[in-house]
Structures are given as structure tokens and as C-alpha cells.
mmCIF file of C-alpha atoms and ligand atoms in Angstrom:
data_model
loop_
_atom_site.group_PDB
_atom_site.id
_atom_site.type_symbol
_atom_site.label_atom_id
_atom_site.label_comp_id
_atom_site.label_asym_id
_atom_site.label_seq_id
_atom_site.Cartn_x
_atom_site.Cartn_y
_atom_site.Cartn_z
ATOM 1 C CA MET A 1 19.189 24.934 59.229
ATOM 2 C CA ILE A 2 18.663 22.824 56.145
ATOM 3 C CA TYR A 3 18.049 24.460 53.131
ATOM 4 C CA ASP A 4 16.169 23.122 50.127
ATOM 5 C CA VAL A 5 18.265 24.730 47.866
ATOM 6 C CA ILE A 6 21.642 26.195 48.026
ATOM 7 C CA ILE A 7 22.989 27.880 44.802
ATOM 8 C CA VAL A 8 26.494 28.103 44.205
ATOM 9 C CA GLY A 9 27.095 31.115 42.054
ATOM 10 C CA GLY A 10 25.318 34.488 40.947
ATOM 11 C CA GLY A 11 25.580 34.992 37.414
ATOM 12 C CA PRO A 12 22.127 34.838 35.554
ATOM 13 C CA SER A 13 21.764 30.722 35.692
ATOM 14 C CA GLY A 14 21.915 31.060 39.109
ATOM 15 C CA MET A 15 19.810 34.038 40.292
ATOM 16 C CA SER A 16 17.463 32.648 37.513
ATOM 17 C CA ALA A 17 17.589 29.383 39.660
ATOM 18 C CA ALA A 18 17.127 31.897 42.535
ATOM 19 C CA ILE A 19 14.015 33.475 41.251
ATOM 20 C CA TYR A 20 12.454 30.117 40.194
ATOM 21 C CA ALA A 21 13.644 28.148 43.936
ATOM 22 C CA SER A 22 11.881 31.064 45.799
ATOM 23 C CA ARG A 23 8.732 31.579 44.459
ATOM 24 C CA ALA A 24 8.091 27.872 44.409
ATOM 25 C CA ARG A 25 8.601 28.799 48.505
ATOM 26 C CA LEU A 26 11.497 26.672 48.396
ATOM 27 C CA LYS A 27 13.905 27.683 51.621
ATOM 28 C CA THR A 28 16.364 28.908 49.266
ATOM 29 C CA LEU A 29 20.153 30.179 49.560
ATOM 30 C CA LEU A 30 22.482 31.958 46.666
ATOM 31 C CA ILE A 31 26.045 31.693 47.883
ATOM 32 C CA GLU A 32 27.827 33.913 45.502
ATOM 33 C CA LYS A 33 31.961 34.950 45.795
ATOM 34 C CA ALA A 34 32.184 38.069 44.713
ATOM 35 C CA GLY A 35 29.090 40.874 43.635
ATOM 36 C CA CYS A 36 26.109 38.832 41.661
ATOM 37 C CA GLY A 37 25.959 39.244 37.795
ATOM 38 C CA GLY A 38 29.214 37.289 36.776
ATOM 39 C CA GLN A 39 30.072 37.895 33.659
ATOM 40 C CA ILE A 40 27.264 39.237 32.622
ATOM 41 C CA ALA A 41 28.082 42.835 35.111
ATOM 42 C CA ILE A 42 31.342 43.064 33.622
ATOM 43 C CA THR A 43 29.322 43.536 30.044
ATOM 44 C CA ASP A 44 28.692 47.407 28.339
ATOM 45 C CA HIS A 45 25.884 46.167 26.083
ATOM 46 C CA LEU A 46 23.956 43.093 26.216
ATOM 47 C CA GLU A 47 21.712 43.272 22.951
ATOM 48 C CA ASN A 48 20.403 39.496 22.128
ATOM 49 C CA TYR A 49 18.744 39.770 25.525
ATOM 50 C CA PRO A 50 14.687 38.967 25.311
ATOM 51 C CA GLY A 51 12.820 42.416 26.003
ATOM 52 C CA PHE A 52 15.529 45.332 25.920
ATOM 53 C CA GLU A 53 14.723 45.993 22.147
ATOM 54 C CA GLU A 54 17.757 48.785 22.867
ATOM 55 C CA GLY A 55 20.003 46.038 24.143
ATOM 56 C CA ILE A 56 20.901 46.928 28.146
ATOM 57 C CA ASN A 57 24.405 47.331 30.158
ATOM 58 C CA GLY A 58 25.215 44.530 31.873
ATOM 59 C CA PHE A 59 25.225 45.367 34.771
ATOM 60 C CA GLU A 60 21.826 46.915 35.198
ATOM 61 C CA LEU A 61 20.319 43.838 34.380
ATOM 62 C CA ALA A 62 22.516 41.837 37.152
ATOM 63 C CA MET A 63 20.691 44.029 39.344
ATOM 64 C CA LYS A 64 17.027 43.459 38.006
ATOM 65 C CA MET A 65 18.022 40.119 38.663
ATOM 66 C CA GLU A 66 19.566 39.855 42.449
ATOM 67 C CA LYS A 67 16.971 42.338 43.013
ATOM 68 C CA GLN A 68 14.027 40.402 42.026
ATOM 69 C CA ALA A 69 15.467 37.114 43.912
ATOM 70 C CA ARG A 70 15.359 38.404 46.856
ATOM 71 C CA THR A 71 11.716 40.059 46.896
ATOM 72 C CA PHE A 72 10.911 36.359 46.480
ATOM 73 C CA GLY A 73 12.392 35.431 49.514
ATOM 74 C CA CYS A 74 15.683 34.743 48.262
ATOM 75 C CA GLU A 75 18.689 34.996 50.956
ATOM 76 C CA ILE A 76 22.441 35.779 49.499
ATOM 77 C CA VAL A 77 25.239 35.145 51.663
ATOM 78 C CA TYR A 78 28.749 36.460 50.059
ATOM 79 C CA GLY A 79 31.625 33.802 50.281
ATOM 80 C CA GLU A 80 33.415 31.219 48.019
ATOM 81 C CA ALA A 81 32.386 27.578 48.126
ATOM 82 C CA SER A 82 35.697 25.729 48.555
ATOM 83 C CA ALA A 83 33.848 21.986 48.563
ATOM 84 C CA VAL A 84 30.708 20.267 48.562
ATOM 85 C CA GLU A 85 29.211 16.845 50.355
ATOM 86 C CA THR A 86 27.018 14.780 48.021
ATOM 87 C CA GLU A 87 27.143 11.567 49.698
ATOM 88 C CA ASP A 88 24.372 11.633 52.634
ATOM 89 C CA ALA A 89 20.353 13.305 52.061
ATOM 90 C CA ILE A 90 21.513 16.355 53.738
ATOM 91 C CA LYS A 91 23.948 17.946 51.591
ATOM 92 C CA LYS A 92 26.951 20.510 53.434
ATOM 93 C CA VAL A 93 28.475 22.990 51.450
ATOM 94 C CA VAL A 94 31.335 24.477 52.737
ATOM 95 C CA LEU A 95 33.184 28.188 51.987
ATOM 96 C CA SER A 96 36.438 29.528 52.410
ATOM 97 C CA ASP A 97 36.359 30.789 55.674
ATOM 98 C CA ASN A 98 35.405 26.855 56.657
ATOM 99 C CA LYS A 99 31.028 28.525 56.817
ATOM 100 C CA GLU A 100 28.949 25.575 55.949
ATOM 101 C CA TYR A 101 25.344 25.082 55.173
ATOM 102 C CA PHE A 102 22.978 22.369 54.820
ATOM 103 C CA THR A 103 20.167 21.625 51.814
ATOM 104 C CA LYS A 104 18.890 18.785 50.513
ATOM 105 C CA THR A 105 19.559 19.997 46.973
ATOM 106 C CA VAL A 106 22.485 21.915 45.163
ATOM 107 C CA ILE A 107 22.685 24.467 42.391
ATOM 108 C CA ILE A 108 25.957 24.380 41.079
ATOM 109 C CA ALA A 109 25.255 27.206 38.718
ATOM 110 C CA SER A 110 29.333 28.619 39.189
ATOM 111 C CA GLY A 111 30.063 29.694 35.909
ATOM 112 C CA ALA A 112 33.297 30.074 34.578
ATOM 113 C CA ASN A 113 36.768 32.347 34.800
ATOM 114 C CA PHE A 114 38.440 33.968 31.660
ATOM 115 C CA LYS A 115 41.591 31.882 30.016
ATOM 116 C CA LYS A 116 44.545 33.454 29.912
ATOM 117 C CA LEU A 117 47.339 33.348 27.109
ATOM 118 C CA ALA A 118 50.214 32.391 29.061
ATOM 119 C CA VAL A 119 52.887 34.021 27.616
ATOM 120 C CA GLY A 120 56.711 35.676 28.785
ATOM 121 C CA GLY A 121 55.232 39.607 30.533
ATOM 122 C CA GLU A 122 51.759 38.106 31.056
ATOM 123 C CA GLN A 123 51.200 37.983 34.110
ATOM 124 C CA GLU A 124 53.441 40.930 35.271
ATOM 125 C CA PHE A 125 51.919 43.280 33.510
ATOM 126 C CA ILE A 126 48.427 42.985 34.497
ATOM 127 C CA GLY A 127 46.485 45.438 35.798
ATOM 128 C CA LYS A 128 49.692 47.657 33.858
ATOM 129 C CA GLY A 129 48.595 47.503 30.407
ATOM 130 C CA VAL A 130 47.154 43.422 30.465
ATOM 131 C CA SER A 131 43.089 42.715 31.418
ATOM 132 C CA TYR A 132 40.531 40.769 30.080
ATOM 133 C CA CYS A 133 38.091 43.352 30.845
ATOM 134 C CA ALA A 134 37.001 45.991 28.784
ATOM 135 C CA THR A 135 34.069 47.692 30.658
ATOM 136 C CA CYS A 136 36.501 48.019 33.639
ATOM 137 C CA ASP A 137 40.076 49.473 32.314
ATOM 138 C CA GLY A 138 38.653 50.887 28.249
ATOM 139 C CA PRO A 139 38.372 54.150 29.574
ATOM 140 C CA PHE A 140 42.544 54.049 30.248
ATOM 141 C CA PHE A 141 42.903 53.728 26.857
ATOM 142 C CA ARG A 142 41.335 57.077 25.490
ATOM 143 C CA ASN A 143 43.454 57.778 22.232
ATOM 144 C CA LYS A 144 45.798 55.622 22.561
ATOM 145 C CA GLU A 145 46.296 52.032 20.305
ATOM 146 C CA ILE A 146 46.003 48.793 21.859
ATOM 147 C CA ALA A 147 45.119 45.054 20.729
ATOM 148 C CA VAL A 148 42.321 42.335 21.243
ATOM 149 C CA VAL A 149 43.337 38.942 21.179
ATOM 150 C CA GLY A 150 40.579 36.895 20.272
ATOM 151 C CA GLY A 151 38.087 35.625 17.618
ATOM 152 C CA GLY A 152 34.937 34.330 20.065
ATOM 153 C CA ASP A 153 32.112 36.830 20.495
ATOM 154 C CA SER A 154 33.675 37.931 23.723
ATOM 155 C CA ALA A 155 36.440 39.661 21.676
ATOM 156 C CA LEU A 156 34.622 40.956 18.649
ATOM 157 C CA GLN A 157 32.352 42.780 21.019
ATOM 158 C CA GLU A 158 35.188 44.401 23.321
ATOM 159 C CA ALA A 159 37.368 45.448 20.646
ATOM 160 C CA LEU A 160 33.712 46.822 19.311
ATOM 161 C CA TYR A 161 33.637 48.064 22.485
ATOM 162 C CA LEU A 162 36.576 49.353 23.288
ATOM 163 C CA THR A 163 37.063 51.595 19.572
ATOM 164 C CA LYS A 164 34.997 54.363 21.915
ATOM 165 C CA PHE A 165 38.175 54.689 23.814
ATOM 166 C CA ALA A 166 41.306 54.205 21.626
ATOM 167 C CA ALA A 167 42.016 55.023 18.483
ATOM 168 C CA LYS A 168 43.106 52.012 17.381
ATOM 169 C CA VAL A 169 42.111 48.495 17.745
ATOM 170 C CA ASN A 170 44.226 45.733 15.941
ATOM 171 C CA LEU A 171 41.920 43.022 16.702
ATOM 172 C CA ILE A 172 44.330 39.561 16.643
ATOM 173 C CA HIS A 173 43.317 35.677 15.840
ATOM 174 C CA ARG A 174 45.015 32.627 15.850
ATOM 175 C CA ARG A 175 42.618 31.406 12.188
ATOM 176 C CA ASP A 176 41.699 33.633 9.377
ATOM 177 C CA GLN A 177 38.110 33.340 10.547
ATOM 178 C CA PHE A 178 36.267 34.826 13.298
ATOM 179 C CA ARG A 179 33.464 32.209 15.089
ATOM 180 C CA ALA A 180 31.972 34.761 16.298
ATOM 181 C CA ALA A 181 28.415 35.796 15.612
ATOM 182 C CA LYS A 182 28.171 36.706 12.404
ATOM 183 C CA ILE A 183 26.591 40.640 13.187
ATOM 184 C CA LEU A 184 29.254 40.450 15.333
ATOM 185 C CA GLN A 185 31.476 40.202 12.290
ATOM 186 C CA GLU A 186 29.705 42.538 10.107
ATOM 187 C CA LYS A 187 30.134 45.047 12.768
ATOM 188 C CA VAL A 188 33.889 44.866 13.548
ATOM 189 C CA PHE A 189 34.500 44.381 9.533
ATOM 190 C CA ALA A 190 32.891 47.918 9.155
ATOM 191 C CA GLU A 191 34.332 49.410 12.093
ATOM 192 C CA PRO A 192 37.528 51.662 10.377
ATOM 193 C CA LYS A 193 39.352 52.277 13.624
ATOM 194 C CA ILE A 194 39.252 47.684 13.710
ATOM 195 C CA ASN A 195 42.437 46.528 12.029
ATOM 196 C CA ILE A 196 42.369 42.899 11.848
ATOM 197 C CA ILE A 197 45.280 40.426 11.780
ATOM 198 C CA PHE A 198 44.233 37.127 10.902
ATOM 199 C CA ASP A 199 46.713 34.447 11.682
ATOM 200 C CA SER A 200 48.504 34.984 14.775
ATOM 201 C CA VAL A 201 49.275 34.998 18.096
ATOM 202 C CA VAL A 202 51.451 36.621 20.342
ATOM 203 C CA GLU A 203 54.585 35.642 21.702
ATOM 204 C CA LYS A 204 55.585 37.959 24.177
ATOM 205 C CA ILE A 205 54.434 41.495 26.094
ATOM 206 C CA SER A 206 56.933 43.371 26.776
ATOM 207 C CA GLY A 207 57.316 46.904 27.931
ATOM 208 C CA ASN A 208 59.236 49.026 31.261
ATOM 209 C CA LEU A 209 56.626 49.860 33.679
ATOM 210 C CA THR A 210 53.854 49.464 31.840
ATOM 211 C CA VAL A 211 53.142 47.633 28.111
ATOM 212 C CA GLU A 212 55.160 48.976 25.304
ATOM 213 C CA GLU A 213 55.188 46.432 22.650
ATOM 214 C CA ILE A 214 53.550 42.952 21.969
ATOM 215 C CA THR A 215 55.837 40.562 19.390
ATOM 216 C CA LEU A 216 53.268 38.665 17.066
ATOM 217 C CA LYS A 217 54.395 35.230 15.208
ATOM 218 C CA ASN A 218 52.761 34.558 12.032
ATOM 219 C CA VAL A 219 51.187 31.378 12.165
ATOM 220 C CA LYS A 220 51.519 30.437 8.293
ATOM 221 C CA ASN A 221 54.844 32.042 7.538
ATOM 222 C CA ASN A 222 56.355 31.757 11.376
ATOM 223 C CA ILE A 223 57.855 35.352 10.873
ATOM 224 C CA SER A 224 57.361 37.255 13.935
ATOM 225 C CA SER A 225 56.941 40.347 14.636
ATOM 226 C CA GLN A 226 56.762 43.949 17.121
ATOM 227 C CA LEU A 227 53.458 45.610 17.371
ATOM 228 C CA ALA A 228 54.002 48.670 19.829
ATOM 229 C CA VAL A 229 50.639 48.835 22.019
ATOM 230 C CA ASN A 230 49.917 50.162 24.815
ATOM 231 C CA GLY A 231 47.294 48.289 26.183
ATOM 232 C CA ILE A 232 46.675 44.122 25.571
ATOM 233 C CA PHE A 233 42.941 43.080 25.701
ATOM 234 C CA VAL A 234 42.669 39.248 26.029
ATOM 235 C CA PHE A 235 39.554 37.663 25.058
ATOM 236 C CA VAL A 236 40.582 33.602 24.696
ATOM 237 C CA GLY A 237 37.076 31.624 26.178
ATOM 238 C CA TRP A 238 36.730 30.087 29.460
ATOM 239 C CA LEU A 239 37.657 27.262 31.855
ATOM 240 C CA PRO A 240 34.713 25.726 33.894
ATOM 241 C CA ASN A 241 34.916 26.921 37.937
ATOM 242 C CA THR A 242 34.192 23.102 39.544
ATOM 243 C CA ASN A 243 38.026 22.777 41.226
ATOM 244 C CA PHE A 244 35.823 23.244 44.309
ATOM 245 C CA LEU A 245 33.947 19.839 43.339
ATOM 246 C CA ASN A 246 37.386 17.591 43.136
ATOM 247 C CA ASN A 247 36.225 15.294 45.519
ATOM 248 C CA THR A 248 32.700 14.456 44.574
ATOM 249 C CA ALA A 249 31.708 12.246 41.969
ATOM 250 C CA ILE A 250 30.101 14.724 39.433
ATOM 251 C CA LYS A 251 30.557 13.383 36.034
ATOM 252 C CA LEU A 252 32.512 16.712 34.311
ATOM 253 C CA ASN A 253 33.920 15.934 30.887
ATOM 254 C CA GLU A 254 37.306 16.304 28.901
ATOM 255 C CA ALA A 255 37.267 19.800 29.353
ATOM 256 C CA GLY A 256 36.308 19.884 33.197
ATOM 257 C CA TYR A 257 32.599 21.048 32.255
ATOM 258 C CA ILE A 258 29.419 19.523 34.360
ATOM 259 C CA VAL A 259 27.754 17.430 32.834
ATOM 260 C CA THR A 260 24.420 17.194 33.106
ATOM 261 C CA ASP A 261 20.443 16.066 31.455
ATOM 262 C CA ASP A 262 17.746 17.509 29.779
ATOM 263 C CA ASN A 263 16.599 18.573 33.278
ATOM 264 C CA MET A 264 20.169 19.524 34.705
ATOM 265 C CA ASN A 265 20.849 16.530 36.449
ATOM 266 C CA THR A 266 24.172 15.981 37.224
ATOM 267 C CA SER A 267 25.322 12.627 37.761
ATOM 268 C CA VAL A 268 24.863 12.574 41.619
ATOM 269 C CA GLN A 269 20.973 12.807 42.974
ATOM 270 C CA GLY A 270 20.508 15.671 44.243
ATOM 271 C CA ILE A 271 22.548 17.879 42.307
ATOM 272 C CA PHE A 272 22.005 19.897 39.570
ATOM 273 C CA ALA A 273 24.160 22.027 37.610
ATOM 274 C CA CYS A 274 22.635 25.428 34.902
ATOM 275 C CA GLY A 275 24.948 28.498 32.867
ATOM 276 C CA ASP A 276 28.078 28.116 31.309
ATOM 277 C CA VAL A 277 29.319 25.621 34.216
ATOM 278 C CA ARG A 278 28.091 22.816 32.238
ATOM 279 C CA GLN A 279 28.446 20.677 29.313
ATOM 280 C CA LYS A 280 26.108 22.594 26.627
ATOM 281 C CA LEU A 281 25.959 24.455 23.061
ATOM 282 C CA LEU A 282 24.930 27.487 23.125
ATOM 283 C CA ARG A 283 26.956 29.633 26.539
ATOM 284 C CA GLN A 284 24.375 32.754 26.439
ATOM 285 C CA VAL A 285 22.227 35.369 29.016
ATOM 286 C CA VAL A 286 19.523 33.742 27.511
ATOM 287 C CA THR A 287 20.292 30.242 27.797
ATOM 288 C CA ALA A 288 21.659 30.646 31.690
ATOM 289 C CA ALA A 289 18.485 31.739 32.694
ATOM 290 C CA GLY A 290 16.557 28.750 30.957
ATOM 291 C CA ASP A 291 18.387 26.274 32.349
ATOM 292 C CA GLY A 292 18.453 28.003 35.802
ATOM 293 C CA ALA A 293 15.169 27.246 35.917
ATOM 294 C CA ILE A 294 14.709 24.366 34.843
ATOM 295 C CA ALA A 295 17.213 23.919 37.485
ATOM 296 C CA ALA A 296 15.024 25.303 40.753
ATOM 297 C CA ILE A 297 11.935 23.068 39.555
ATOM 298 C CA SER A 298 13.957 19.935 39.631
ATOM 299 C CA ALA A 299 15.629 20.523 42.815
ATOM 300 C CA GLN A 300 12.074 21.364 43.416
ATOM 301 C CA HIS A 301 10.634 17.642 41.540
ATOM 302 C CA PHE A 302 13.763 16.171 43.595
ATOM 303 C CA ILE A 303 12.542 16.809 47.436
ATOM 304 C CA GLU A 304 9.314 16.494 46.644
ATOM 305 C CA GLY A 305 9.676 12.955 45.938
HETATM 306 P P1 NAP B 401 35.305 31.554 22.673
HETATM 307 O O1 NAP B 401 33.785 30.999 22.109
HETATM 308 O O2 NAP B 401 35.562 29.946 23.183
HETATM 309 O O3 NAP B 401 36.002 31.561 21.519
HETATM 310 C C1 NAP B 401 37.347 32.200 22.177
HETATM 311 C C2 NAP B 401 38.095 32.680 20.740
HETATM 312 O O4 NAP B 401 40.089 32.050 20.987
HETATM 313 C C3 NAP B 401 38.789 31.569 19.591
HETATM 314 O O5 NAP B 401 38.396 32.644 18.206
HETATM 315 C C4 NAP B 401 39.836 30.575 19.827
HETATM 316 O O6 NAP B 401 40.236 30.551 18.516
HETATM 317 C C5 NAP B 401 40.761 31.670 20.569
HETATM 318 N N1 NAP B 401 41.263 31.622 21.419
HETATM 319 C C6 NAP B 401 41.542 30.136 22.561
HETATM 320 N N2 NAP B 401 42.768 29.897 22.993
HETATM 321 C C7 NAP B 401 43.329 30.922 22.405
HETATM 322 C C8 NAP B 401 44.755 30.818 22.602
HETATM 323 N N3 NAP B 401 45.473 30.182 23.439
HETATM 324 N N4 NAP B 401 45.477 31.743 21.616
HETATM 325 C C9 NAP B 401 44.993 32.499 20.400
HETATM 326 N N5 NAP B 401 43.068 32.563 20.788
HETATM 327 C C10 NAP B 401 42.772 31.799 21.861
HETATM 328 O O7 NAP B 401 35.021 32.294 23.892
HETATM 329 P P2 NAP B 401 34.356 33.591 24.112
HETATM 330 O O8 NAP B 401 34.042 34.814 23.288
HETATM 331 O O9 NAP B 401 34.390 34.383 25.600
HETATM 332 O O10 NAP B 401 33.117 32.902 24.479
HETATM 333 C C11 NAP B 401 32.260 32.328 25.036
HETATM 334 C C12 NAP B 401 30.551 32.067 24.884
HETATM 335 O O11 NAP B 401 30.131 33.216 25.533
HETATM 336 C C13 NAP B 401 30.209 31.842 23.780
HETATM 337 O O12 NAP B 401 29.615 31.056 24.106
HETATM 338 C C14 NAP B 401 29.935 32.597 22.908
HETATM 339 O O13 NAP B 401 28.719 32.835 22.507
HETATM 340 C C15 NAP B 401 29.707 33.636 24.162
HETATM 341 N N6 NAP B 401 28.891 34.633 24.388
HETATM 342 C C16 NAP B 401 27.916 35.516 23.928
HETATM 343 C C17 NAP B 401 28.338 37.106 23.494
HETATM 344 C C18 NAP B 401 26.887 37.504 22.662
HETATM 345 O O14 NAP B 401 25.814 37.261 22.546
HETATM 346 N N7 NAP B 401 26.880 38.886 23.064
HETATM 347 C C19 NAP B 401 28.826 37.603 23.710
HETATM 348 C C20 NAP B 401 29.978 37.371 24.480
HETATM 349 C C21 NAP B 401 29.900 35.413 24.573
HETATM 350 P P3 NAP B 401 40.127 29.165 17.529
HETATM 351 O O15 NAP B 401 38.690 30.316 17.074
HETATM 352 O O16 NAP B 401 40.883 29.444 16.154
HETATM 353 O O17 NAP B 401 39.605 27.686 18.149
#
């Protein structure tokens, strides 16, 4: 069996590529590690994806995209891509269980994984107060005091979401300005349950069986202090999922993101990349979906010569 297109990753960019490739009647396989949706599957509320004026739950949108891709004939296999062989005209995608799939083109839509703080106690208390997913763990912190770390869209959006549960949300950012969208900043500044702590980094997370306290350092005056919290949510950015491309000639930038042109071509012929895994200005569901559509049509043009 030789596919026309194999898409690695089932987030919005991968599923958009799957919809466009299948509608172009290309024999399409999508390989997804866990469940389709990627980051949106753990996002409570999306309010900037066109067509949903009151916003939409991320998981619900992901399910709709998956259903749409299957409707047009895309096959979906669950497994983790561990290697891609790109040298020959027929390319090979190998999964961690050693299954092999062959294809004329590959679309890399493997997204990115959350970054950790890399401080003492973080690893030890994962699932015991340290979390990277507000939708998954927010309800455990009803009427508790918690901390959220980060100053980007994720941190502010999730801090707002967590006010539904927590009694108080301490939003800790290492600078004195957020990088998040202004509309999110306005909402955060207006939310009485959010206490903003600027110019501070987390040095240590401590507790007995669960998180009880974090140590903060003010980066301007170097003074350390303790903050009693029951949980800490970390949203300090993402790292692209490109490890499985180590043995290829696909060009990455210094931060590890895949370099593409406007048509989603990577530096290797027949290999395309889309969504958060590629170097780009704006990482949003809408740009991921746009990337995926372009990648699929570029793959079609490549196959048709
Ligand atoms: P991000 O934009 O990269 O922001 C990461 C934040 O974490 C920054 O404020 C950064 O501080 C801080 N940070 C990084 N490393 C840190 C460390 N070691 N310790 C403490 N703080 C640290 O990441 P993101 O917020 O996850 O967003 C990722 C992408 O998804 C963005 O393109 C974003 O627009 C998009 N997104 C959009 C939405 C939406 O539209 N509603 C929602 C979520 C995400 P500095 O500012 O000082 O660098």
C-alpha cells in the first residue's frame, strides 16, 4: 500500500490538511499519537475562530474536524511516528511500534509540546498540584488558592478560566508586561480574583504530599519570598515536536521549528510542514487550519508533477 499523503499529527493543521487532501481524492492517512485535536482538545473556550460568535469548546471543535476528515475518506491510525525516511521517491513513516507506512508525500503537522519551568519540585509534584492543563485539572482546585505562571495568551486565557474554580489566582510573570493579546490583558486586569505578580520567577515548588508553597524571586531586587498555594499551572510556551525528524535533511531554525516557504514546502522535496511545528509569526487555530489546506494542495501539485 502506497499512500499519496501521510499526515503526521492530528491537531487543527493536520486535520485541515486531511480534509483538503481527501477532498482532492488523494489516498490520505493521518497518524496521531493520542487523540485528535492537539492543543485545542484541552482548551476550554476558543473565541477567535471564525464562525462561532459565542466561542466554541476546543474539544468539540476538534471532534467536528475529525468527523469532517473521516467523511471525505481520510484514514486515521493511532500511533507515534518515530522516524521518517525521506530520501527516495516513496517515503517511509515508521511508528514507535515498528509499523511502517509508505507514501509519495509527507505532511508534518506534529505541533509542539508544553515547556516546563525546570525548577525543584516541578517533576515531583506533577499530578499533585503541578499542572499544564487548566481544562483537565481546574475542577480539582475549587475554592483553593493557586498560581499560574506565564505572560502569553495561554497563561492569561487559562488564568481567566481558572477563576471559575479557584478562590484566588496568582498570575506570575517574569517581566512587567504581558505579551498576550490586549483583549485578554484587559479581562485579566478587570478580574478581581486574579492577583498579578510581575517581575517574578518561580524558584522552587514545595509541599508534603501535594503542593503547599512556591518560592518566588523578584528579578528586579533579587528578594525571595514564599507564596502558599495548593496548585501551580505552568504556561510558559512550547517546544516543537521534531525529534522524529533527526535523521532527515529537513531544515529547522535555531529554536527547532521547521523552516518552510509560503506553500509549506520544507527543504526536502515532497515533505511539507504546517501548523505550530513550523517557523511562523502567528500560532492560532485559524492559521494552523490555513497552513494545513495549503500543505495538502501543495502535496497534490507535487504528486501531479
Ligand atoms: P508564548 O506566547 O510563547 O508565551 C510564553 C510566556 O511564558 C511568555 O510570557 C514568556 O515570558 C513566559 N516564559 C517563557 N519561559 C519562561 C520561564 N522559563 N519562566 C517563566 N516564564 C517563562 O506561549 P503561549 O502563551 O503558550 O502561546 C503560544 C502560541 O499559541 C502563541 O502564538 C499564542 O498566540 C497562541 N495562543 C493563542 C491563544 C488565543 O488566541 N486565545 C490562546 C493560547 C495560545 P516573556 O514574555 O518574558 O518571553
